[in-house]
């Protein structure tokens, strides 16, 4: 309710300004326009896009195409730009499905996320049977040729998809692509940049919905790429979810954004009884991160979904809007920081660290309630030589309009990077202050920030004061 009220008054103020500057006395009409009525238009108010994965085979279905044309501003071909579709035989390229989707997008004023230049799944049979330097040459030729065909027409490419392993290793997934050498990902990004300098180049993966071993492995790769000038512009978070995302979903997006890359929600679908609520949470998280450029759902109607039987999308099989649709639309209309249009200087990269295996998952949290209006608790993910700390700030009975948290790190521990808070100091007693979008916390509600560091932070304590 609160955000809605804020959004209305902002829209009303804008309308009043417009009316005044044009000398128009009737303000009502433009006030009513404050809330957009489609996903694409609502997202555009803050410079974001709202997209859907589209199958070329469904472009003859009028219900499907009507929703696509009306609601979405970005299209991802669900399968048509993958390796098996675009290079079914070595050196013979086929762009029929991809071009069909691209033309649909261009003719209706939408943009395209290219998906995906290299992925260990949906490799054509001939590539599946290859290894080593021969495969590496074929991979690079594929990236160059496809990215060149679509040069200047693609908003962002998923250059590499799903290269990290699930589970606790934080390392790469084994595949014939990976076995060509650990540098295959950066080689692919360099080849893609050379072929199409205007496309944003993304790394895309799933099970990266919070700070965990897999997302931290990817985070370390992106940080390393930024520090060495490997051309990477964005990270895609697929977000195939069952129920609510983890509590640190937004903080995780933010820590990547703080590396100087855009983040994008690329394949969103959510099952479960709290579907509408979870969709709202994910959308608000993107809206709160200024470098979150947009969201894409993986399909349009429930019947279009790869998760058959789970009904994880925003429209039912008949094309009707679901409660989840309204939840997303409201979250988009509530606003948030605008996506920066010019690249901003990335935060100073720290020395790249080799991804290490987390030893302890999450240690018990330390809570220090403070009478002056808030409390802070730390949740620590410690591994050999490094850690990620997530700090939850909870407002007391009067609510907060600003907060200051002091963490006491044991000696030897040092902060190297942080998200969603400003800090003074990196060792010992470190003071954290809210950033513009998370200072206001209603009574009893919480917000989170986090930091990463080297050394051992076991025993860290946190205290909070209203400011
Ligand atoms: O939705 C896609 C489905 O039609 C294909 O059969 C499948 C093949 O592996 O790929 C699906 O899309 C995947 C996407 O390309 C990458 N992330 C996971 C998606 C769902 O499996």
Coordinates of C-alpha atoms and ligand atoms in Angstrom, one line a residue:
X1 CA 0.0 0.0 0.0
X2 CA 2.7 2.3 1.0
X3 CA 4.7 2.0 -2.3
X4 CA 1.5 2.4 -4.3
X5 CA 0.7 5.6 -2.5
X6 CA 4.2 6.9 -3.1
X7 CA 4.0 6.0 -6.8
X8 CA 0.7 7.7 -7.2
X9 CA 1.9 10.9 -5.6
X10 CA 5.0 10.9 -7.8
X11 CA 2.9 10.4 -10.9
X12 CA 0.5 13.1 -9.7
X13 CA 3.4 15.5 -9.2
X14 CA 4.8 14.7 -12.6
X15 CA 1.4 15.3 -14.1
X16 CA 0.9 18.5 -12.3
X17 CA 4.3 19.7 -13.6
X18 CA 3.4 18.7 -17.1
X19 CA 0.0 20.4 -16.9
X20 CA 1.6 23.5 -15.5
X21 CA 4.3 23.7 -18.1
X22 CA 1.8 23.2 -20.9
X23 CA -0.7 25.6 -19.4
X24 CA -3.3 22.9 -19.2
X25 CA -5.7 23.0 -16.4
X26 CA -7.1 19.4 -16.5
X27 CA -4.6 17.3 -14.6
X28 CA -6.8 14.2 -14.1
X29 CA -6.2 12.5 -17.4
X30 CA -2.4 12.5 -17.1
X31 CA -2.6 11.4 -13.4
X32 CA -4.6 8.4 -14.5
X33 CA -1.8 7.6 -16.9
X34 CA 0.6 7.2 -13.9
X35 CA 0.0 3.5 -13.7
X36 CA 0.8 1.7 -16.9
X37 CA -1.5 -1.1 -17.9
X38 CA 0.9 -3.5 -19.6
X39 CA 4.1 -5.2 -18.4
X40 CA 6.3 -3.6 -21.1
X41 CA 5.0 -0.1 -20.5
X42 CA 5.2 -0.4 -16.8
X43 CA 8.8 -1.6 -16.9
X44 CA 9.7 1.2 -19.4
X45 CA 8.8 3.9 -16.8
X46 CA 12.1 3.1 -15.1
X47 CA 14.1 2.3 -18.3
X48 CA 13.6 -1.4 -17.9
X49 CA 12.2 -4.1 -20.2
X50 CA 9.8 -6.9 -19.7
X51 CA 10.3 -9.9 -21.9
X52 CA 9.1 -13.4 -22.7
X53 CA 10.7 -16.5 -24.2
X54 CA 9.0 -17.2 -27.5
X55 CA 8.8 -20.3 -29.7
X56 CA 8.7 -19.7 -33.5
X57 CA 6.2 -22.5 -33.8
X58 CA 3.6 -20.6 -31.8
X59 CA 3.7 -17.4 -33.9
X60 CA 0.6 -18.6 -35.8
X61 CA -1.4 -18.8 -32.5
X62 CA -3.4 -15.6 -32.4
X63 CA -4.1 -15.7 -28.6
X64 CA -0.3 -16.1 -28.0
X65 CA 0.7 -13.4 -30.5
X66 CA -1.9 -10.9 -29.1
X67 CA -0.5 -11.2 -25.6
X68 CA 3.0 -11.1 -26.9
X69 CA 2.4 -7.9 -28.9
X70 CA 0.4 -6.2 -26.1
X71 CA 2.5 -7.0 -23.0
X72 CA 6.2 -7.6 -23.8
X73 CA 9.0 -5.4 -24.9
X74 CA 11.8 -8.0 -25.2
X75 CA 11.8 -11.5 -26.8
X76 CA 14.1 -14.4 -26.1
X77 CA 14.0 -17.2 -28.7
X78 CA 13.3 -20.3 -26.5
X79 CA 15.3 -22.7 -28.7
X80 CA 15.8 -21.1 -32.2
X81 CA 19.2 -19.5 -31.6
X82 CA 20.8 -22.4 -29.8
X83 CA 23.7 -24.3 -31.4
X84 CA 21.8 -27.3 -32.5
X85 CA 19.3 -25.1 -34.3
X86 CA 21.8 -22.6 -35.9
X87 CA 24.6 -25.0 -37.0
X88 CA 23.0 -28.5 -37.4
X89 CA 26.0 -29.6 -39.5
X90 CA 29.5 -28.3 -39.0
X91 CA 29.9 -25.1 -41.0
X92 CA 26.3 -25.1 -42.3
X93 CA 24.3 -22.4 -40.6
X94 CA 20.5 -22.2 -40.4
X95 CA 18.9 -19.0 -39.1
X96 CA 15.3 -19.7 -40.2
X97 CA 13.7 -20.0 -36.7
X98 CA 15.9 -17.3 -35.2
X99 CA 15.2 -14.9 -38.1
X100 CA 11.5 -15.5 -37.8
X101 CA 11.5 -14.5 -34.2
X102 CA 13.8 -11.5 -34.8
X103 CA 11.5 -10.3 -37.6
X104 CA 8.5 -10.6 -35.3
X105 CA 10.3 -8.5 -32.7
X106 CA 11.5 -5.9 -35.1
X107 CA 8.2 -5.5 -36.8
X108 CA 6.5 -4.9 -33.4
X109 CA 9.1 -2.6 -31.9
X110 CA 10.6 -5.1 -29.5
X111 CA 14.2 -6.1 -28.8
X112 CA 15.8 -9.5 -28.7
X113 CA 17.9 -11.3 -26.1
X114 CA 20.0 -13.8 -28.1
X115 CA 20.1 -17.2 -26.3
X116 CA 22.6 -18.9 -26.3
X117 CA 25.9 -19.0 -28.2
X118 CA 27.5 -21.8 -26.1
X119 CA 25.8 -24.3 -23.9
X120 CA 26.7 -27.8 -23.0
X121 CA 23.1 -28.9 -23.7
X122 CA 21.6 -28.7 -27.2
X123 CA 24.9 -29.0 -28.8
X124 CA 24.5 -30.5 -32.3
X125 CA 25.4 -34.2 -32.5
X126 CA 28.6 -33.5 -34.4
X127 CA 29.9 -31.2 -31.7
X128 CA 28.9 -33.6 -28.9
X129 CA 31.3 -36.1 -30.5
X130 CA 34.2 -33.6 -30.4
X131 CA 36.9 -32.7 -27.9
X132 CA 40.0 -30.6 -27.5
X133 CA 41.5 -28.1 -29.9
X134 CA 39.2 -29.2 -32.8
X135 CA 36.1 -28.5 -30.7
X136 CA 37.6 -25.2 -29.4
X137 CA 38.0 -24.1 -33.0
X138 CA 34.4 -25.1 -33.8
X139 CA 33.1 -23.3 -30.7
X140 CA 34.8 -20.1 -31.6
X141 CA 33.7 -20.3 -35.2
X142 CA 30.2 -20.8 -34.1
X143 CA 30.2 -17.8 -31.8
X144 CA 31.8 -15.6 -34.4
X145 CA 29.5 -16.7 -37.2
X146 CA 26.2 -16.5 -35.4
X147 CA 27.1 -13.2 -33.6
X148 CA 28.1 -11.8 -37.0
X149 CA 24.9 -12.9 -38.7
X150 CA 22.9 -11.0 -36.0
X151 CA 25.3 -8.1 -35.7
X152 CA 23.6 -4.9 -34.6
X153 CA 20.3 -6.6 -34.0
X154 CA 20.7 -8.2 -30.6
X155 CA 20.2 -6.3 -27.4
X156 CA 22.1 -8.9 -25.3
X157 CA 23.6 -12.3 -25.9
X158 CA 23.8 -15.1 -23.5
X159 CA 27.3 -15.8 -24.7
X160 CA 27.7 -18.8 -22.3
X161 CA 24.9 -20.6 -20.5
X162 CA 25.1 -22.8 -17.4
X163 CA 28.8 -23.4 -17.2
X164 CA 29.0 -23.7 -13.4
X165 CA 28.4 -26.9 -11.4
X166 CA 25.5 -27.3 -8.9
X167 CA 26.2 -28.2 -5.3
X168 CA 28.9 -26.8 -3.1
X169 CA 32.0 -26.8 -5.2
X170 CA 31.5 -23.3 -6.7
X171 CA 33.5 -24.6 -9.7
X172 CA 32.9 -25.3 -13.3
X173 CA 30.6 -28.0 -14.6
X174 CA 32.4 -30.8 -16.5
X175 CA 31.5 -30.8 -20.3
X176 CA 33.4 -31.2 -23.5
X177 CA 33.3 -27.4 -23.7
X178 CA 35.0 -27.1 -20.3
X179 CA 37.6 -29.8 -21.2
X180 CA 38.9 -27.6 -24.1
X181 CA 40.5 -25.4 -21.3
X182 CA 39.3 -23.2 -18.5
X183 CA 39.7 -20.1 -20.6
X184 CA 36.9 -21.1 -23.0
X185 CA 34.4 -18.7 -21.4
X186 CA 36.6 -15.7 -21.8
X187 CA 37.6 -16.7 -25.3
X188 CA 33.9 -16.9 -26.2
X189 CA 33.2 -13.4 -24.8
X190 CA 36.1 -12.0 -26.7
X191 CA 35.0 -13.6 -29.9
X192 CA 31.4 -12.3 -29.4
X193 CA 32.6 -8.7 -28.7
X194 CA 34.7 -8.7 -31.8
X195 CA 31.8 -10.0 -33.9
X196 CA 29.1 -7.6 -32.5
X197 CA 30.5 -4.8 -30.4
X198 CA 27.0 -3.3 -29.7
X199 CA 25.4 -6.3 -28.1
X200 CA 25.6 -6.6 -24.3
X201 CA 27.4 -9.8 -23.4
X202 CA 25.9 -11.9 -20.6
X203 CA 26.8 -15.0 -18.6
X204 CA 23.5 -16.8 -17.8
X205 CA 22.8 -19.5 -15.2
X206 CA 20.3 -21.1 -12.7
X207 CA 20.4 -21.9 -9.0
X208 CA 22.0 -18.5 -8.5
X209 CA 19.0 -17.1 -6.6
X210 CA 20.9 -16.1 -3.5
X211 CA 24.5 -15.9 -2.2
X212 CA 25.5 -19.6 -2.5
X213 CA 28.6 -21.6 -3.6
X214 CA 27.5 -21.6 -7.3
X215 CA 26.6 -17.9 -7.5
X216 CA 29.8 -17.0 -5.6
X217 CA 31.8 -19.1 -8.1
X218 CA 30.2 -17.0 -10.9
X219 CA 30.7 -13.8 -8.9
X220 CA 34.4 -14.6 -8.7
X221 CA 34.6 -15.2 -12.4
X222 CA 32.9 -11.9 -13.2
X223 CA 35.1 -10.0 -10.8
X224 CA 38.2 -11.6 -12.4
X225 CA 36.9 -10.8 -15.9
X226 CA 36.3 -7.2 -15.0
X227 CA 39.8 -6.9 -13.4
X228 CA 41.4 -8.3 -16.5
X229 CA 39.3 -6.5 -19.1
X230 CA 37.5 -9.6 -20.4
X231 CA 34.4 -8.1 -22.1
X232 CA 31.4 -9.0 -20.0
X233 CA 28.4 -6.6 -19.6
X234 CA 25.7 -8.6 -17.8
X235 CA 24.8 -11.6 -15.7
X236 CA 21.6 -13.4 -16.3
X237 CA 19.8 -15.0 -13.4
X238 CA 17.4 -17.6 -14.8
X239 CA 15.2 -17.7 -11.7
X240 CA 13.3 -21.0 -12.2
X241 CA 11.8 -20.9 -8.8
X242 CA 9.5 -23.0 -6.6
X243 CA 7.9 -20.6 -4.2
X244 CA 9.7 -17.6 -2.8
X245 CA 13.2 -16.7 -3.7
X246 CA 15.8 -16.8 -0.9
X247 CA 15.9 -13.8 1.4
X248 CA 19.1 -12.6 -0.1
X249 CA 17.9 -12.6 -3.7
X250 CA 18.1 -8.9 -4.0
X251 CA 21.4 -8.7 -2.1
X252 CA 22.8 -11.3 -4.5
X253 CA 21.8 -9.2 -7.6
X254 CA 23.2 -6.2 -5.9
X255 CA 26.7 -7.7 -5.3
X256 CA 27.0 -8.5 -9.0
X257 CA 25.7 -5.1 -10.0
X258 CA 28.4 -3.6 -7.7
X259 CA 31.0 -5.3 -9.9
X260 CA 29.9 -3.0 -12.7
X261 CA 27.8 -5.4 -14.7
X262 CA 24.1 -5.3 -15.4
X263 CA 21.9 -7.9 -14.0
X264 CA 18.9 -9.4 -15.8
X265 CA 16.2 -11.9 -14.7
X266 CA 16.3 -14.1 -17.8
X267 CA 14.0 -17.1 -17.5
X268 CA 11.6 -16.4 -14.7
X269 CA 8.9 -18.9 -13.8
X270 CA 7.6 -19.7 -10.4
X271 CA 5.5 -22.7 -9.1
X272 CA 3.7 -23.0 -5.8
X273 CA 0.8 -21.7 -3.8
X274 CA 2.4 -18.3 -3.1
X275 CA 3.1 -17.7 -6.8
X276 CA 1.7 -14.2 -6.9
X277 CA 3.6 -13.1 -3.8
X278 CA 6.9 -14.7 -5.0
X279 CA 6.5 -13.0 -8.4
X280 CA 6.1 -9.7 -6.6
X281 CA 9.2 -10.3 -4.5
X282 CA 11.3 -11.0 -7.5
X283 CA 10.1 -8.0 -9.5
X284 CA 10.6 -5.7 -6.5
X285 CA 14.1 -7.0 -6.1
X286 CA 15.0 -6.1 -9.7
X287 CA 13.3 -2.7 -9.4
X288 CA 15.4 -2.0 -6.3
X289 CA 18.7 -2.6 -8.1
X290 CA 19.5 0.2 -10.5
X291 CA 21.6 -2.0 -12.7
X292 CA 18.8 -4.6 -13.0
X293 CA 17.8 -3.9 -16.6
X294 CA 14.7 -6.1 -16.9
X295 CA 12.9 -9.4 -16.4
X296 CA 11.9 -12.1 -18.9
X297 CA 9.4 -14.9 -18.2
X298 CA 10.2 -18.3 -19.7
X299 CA 7.1 -18.5 -21.9
X300 CA 3.8 -16.6 -22.0
X301 CA 0.9 -18.9 -20.9
X302 CA 1.1 -21.8 -18.4
X303 CA 0.5 -24.2 -21.4
X304 CA 3.6 -22.8 -23.1
X305 CA 5.9 -23.6 -20.2
X306 CA 8.6 -26.3 -20.2
X307 CA 7.5 -27.0 -16.6
X308 CA 4.3 -28.8 -17.7
X309 CA 1.8 -29.2 -15.0
X310 CA 3.3 -26.6 -12.7
X311 CA 1.5 -23.6 -14.2
X312 CA 4.4 -21.3 -13.4
X313 CA 3.7 -18.3 -15.7
X314 CA 1.6 -15.1 -15.7
X315 CA -1.2 -16.1 -18.1
X316 CA -3.4 -19.2 -17.9
X317 CA -3.9 -21.6 -20.7
X318 CA -6.7 -19.5 -22.1
X319 CA -4.5 -16.4 -22.1
X320 CA -6.2 -14.8 -19.1
X321 CA -4.1 -12.7 -16.6
X322 CA -3.4 -14.5 -13.4
X323 CA -3.0 -13.0 -9.9
X324 CA 0.8 -13.2 -10.5
X325 CA 0.4 -10.9 -13.4
X326 CA -1.2 -8.2 -11.3
X327 CA 1.5 -8.7 -8.7
X328 CA 4.2 -8.1 -11.2
X329 CA 2.4 -5.2 -12.9
X330 CA 1.9 -3.5 -9.5
X331 CA 5.6 -3.9 -8.6
X332 CA 6.7 -2.5 -11.9
X333 CA 4.3 0.5 -11.5
X334 CA 5.5 1.1 -8.0
X335 CA 8.8 2.3 -9.5
X336 CA 12.4 2.2 -8.4
X337 CA 15.7 3.6 -9.4
X338 CA 16.1 4.1 -13.1
X339 CA 18.5 1.9 -15.0
X340 CA 21.7 3.9 -15.7
X341 CA 22.0 4.6 -19.5
X342 CA 25.7 5.2 -19.6
X343 CA 28.1 2.6 -18.1
X344 CA 29.3 3.8 -14.7
X345 CA 32.8 3.1 -13.5
X346 CA 32.9 -0.3 -11.9
X347 CA 33.9 -0.6 -8.2
X348 CA 37.7 -1.1 -7.9
X349 CA 38.3 -4.8 -8.4
X350 CA 40.2 -6.5 -5.7
X351 CA 42.7 -9.1 -6.4
X352 CA 40.9 -12.0 -8.0
X353 CA 40.7 -15.0 -5.7
X354 CA 40.5 -18.6 -6.9
X355 CA 37.1 -19.9 -6.1
X356 CA 37.4 -22.0 -3.0
X357 CA 35.2 -24.7 -1.6
X358 CA 33.0 -23.5 1.2
X359 CA 33.7 -25.6 4.2
X360 CA 30.9 -24.6 6.6
X361 CA 27.6 -23.7 5.0
X362 CA 26.0 -21.1 7.3
X363 CA 27.1 -20.6 10.9
X364 CA 24.6 -19.7 13.5
X365 CA 23.6 -16.0 13.5
X366 CA 24.6 -13.5 16.1
X367 CA 21.8 -11.1 17.0
X368 CA 22.4 -8.0 19.1
X369 CA 19.1 -6.1 19.7
X370 CA 19.7 -2.5 20.4
X371 CA 17.1 -0.3 22.2
X372 CA 17.5 2.7 19.9
X373 CA 15.2 1.4 17.2
X374 CA 16.8 -1.5 15.3
X375 CA 18.6 -4.8 15.6
X376 CA 21.1 -6.4 13.3
X377 CA 21.9 -10.1 12.7
X378 CA 24.7 -11.6 10.7
X379 CA 24.5 -14.8 8.7
X380 CA 28.0 -16.0 7.7
X381 CA 29.1 -18.2 4.9
X382 CA 32.8 -19.0 5.7
X383 CA 35.2 -20.9 3.6
X384 CA 38.9 -21.5 3.8
X385 CA 40.4 -18.0 3.4
X386 CA 37.2 -16.0 2.7
X387 CA 33.6 -15.3 3.6
X388 CA 30.3 -13.7 2.6
X389 CA 28.3 -12.0 5.4
X390 CA 24.7 -11.1 5.0
X391 CA 23.4 -8.6 7.6
X392 CA 19.7 -8.3 8.3
X393 CA 18.6 -5.0 9.8
X394 CA 15.2 -5.1 11.6
X395 CA 13.4 -2.0 12.6
X396 CA 11.9 -1.7 16.1
X397 CA 8.5 -0.5 17.0
X398 CA 8.9 3.0 15.6
X399 CA 10.3 2.2 12.1
X400 CA 13.4 3.7 10.6
X401 CA 14.3 6.4 8.1
X402 CA 18.0 5.6 8.2
X403 CA 20.2 3.2 10.0
X404 CA 23.9 2.6 10.9
X405 CA 25.3 -0.9 11.7
X406 CA 28.6 -1.5 13.3
X407 CA 30.2 -4.9 12.7
X408 CA 33.2 -6.1 14.7
X409 CA 35.4 -8.3 12.6
X410 CA 38.1 -10.5 14.2
X411 CA 41.6 -9.6 13.4
X412 CA 42.8 -10.9 10.1
X413 CA 39.4 -10.5 8.5
X414 CA 39.1 -7.7 5.9
X415 CA 36.2 -6.5 3.8
X416 CA 36.9 -6.6 0.0
X417 CA 33.4 -5.8 -1.4
X418 CA 30.0 -5.0 -0.3
X419 CA 26.4 -4.4 -1.5
X420 CA 23.4 -2.3 -0.4
X421 CA 25.3 -0.3 2.2
X422 CA 28.1 2.2 2.4
X423 CA 31.0 1.5 4.8
X424 CA 33.8 3.2 6.6
X425 CA 36.7 1.0 7.2
X426 CA 37.4 -2.6 6.2
X427 CA 38.9 -4.2 9.3
X428 CA 38.0 -4.4 12.9
X429 CA 35.1 -2.1 13.8
X430 CA 33.4 -1.3 10.4
X431 CA 30.4 1.1 10.2
X432 CA 27.8 0.5 7.6
X433 CA 25.1 3.1 6.6
X434 CA 22.0 2.6 4.5
X435 CA 22.0 3.5 0.8
X436 CA 19.2 5.6 -0.7
X437 CA 16.7 2.9 -1.3
X438 CA 16.9 0.9 1.9
X439 CA 17.0 3.5 4.7
X440 CA 13.3 3.5 5.3
X441 CA 12.2 0.3 7.1
X442 CA 8.7 0.0 8.6
X443 CA 8.2 -1.1 12.2
X444 CA 9.1 -4.7 12.5
X445 CA 10.2 -5.0 8.9
X446 CA 13.7 -5.9 7.7
X447 CA 16.2 -5.0 5.0
X448 CA 19.5 -6.6 4.1
X449 CA 23.0 -5.7 3.1
X450 CA 26.1 -7.8 2.7
X451 CA 29.8 -7.9 2.3
X452 CA 32.5 -10.2 1.2
X453 CA 36.0 -10.5 2.6
X454 CA 39.2 -12.4 3.1
X455 CA 40.3 -14.2 6.3
X456 CA 38.0 -15.6 8.9
X457 CA 35.0 -13.8 10.2
X458 CA 33.7 -16.4 12.6
X459 CA 32.5 -14.6 15.7
X460 CA 31.7 -11.3 13.9
X461 CA 29.1 -9.3 15.9
X462 CA 26.7 -6.5 14.7
X463 CA 24.8 -3.8 16.4
X464 CA 22.4 -1.3 14.9
X465 CA 21.3 2.3 15.6
X466 CA 18.7 4.5 14.0
X467 CA 20.1 7.5 12.2
Ligands
LIG1 O1 12.4 -24.2 -22.7 C1 13.4 -24.9 -23.4 C2 12.8 -26.2 -23.9 O2 11.9 -26.0 -24.9 C3 13.9 -27.1 -24.4 O3 13.4 -28.4 -24.7 C4 15.0 -27.2 -23.4 C5 16.2 -28.1 -23.9 O4 17.2 -28.3 -23.0 O5 15.5 -25.9 -23.1 C6 14.6 -25.1 -22.5 O6 15.1 -23.9 -22.1 C7 16.2 -23.9 -21.2 C8 17.0 -22.7 -21.5 O7 17.5 -22.8 -22.8 C9 18.2 -22.7 -20.5 N1 17.8 -22.7 -19.1 C10 16.9 -23.8 -18.8 C11 15.7 -23.7 -19.7 C12 14.6 -24.7 -19.3 O8 15.1 -26.0 -19.4

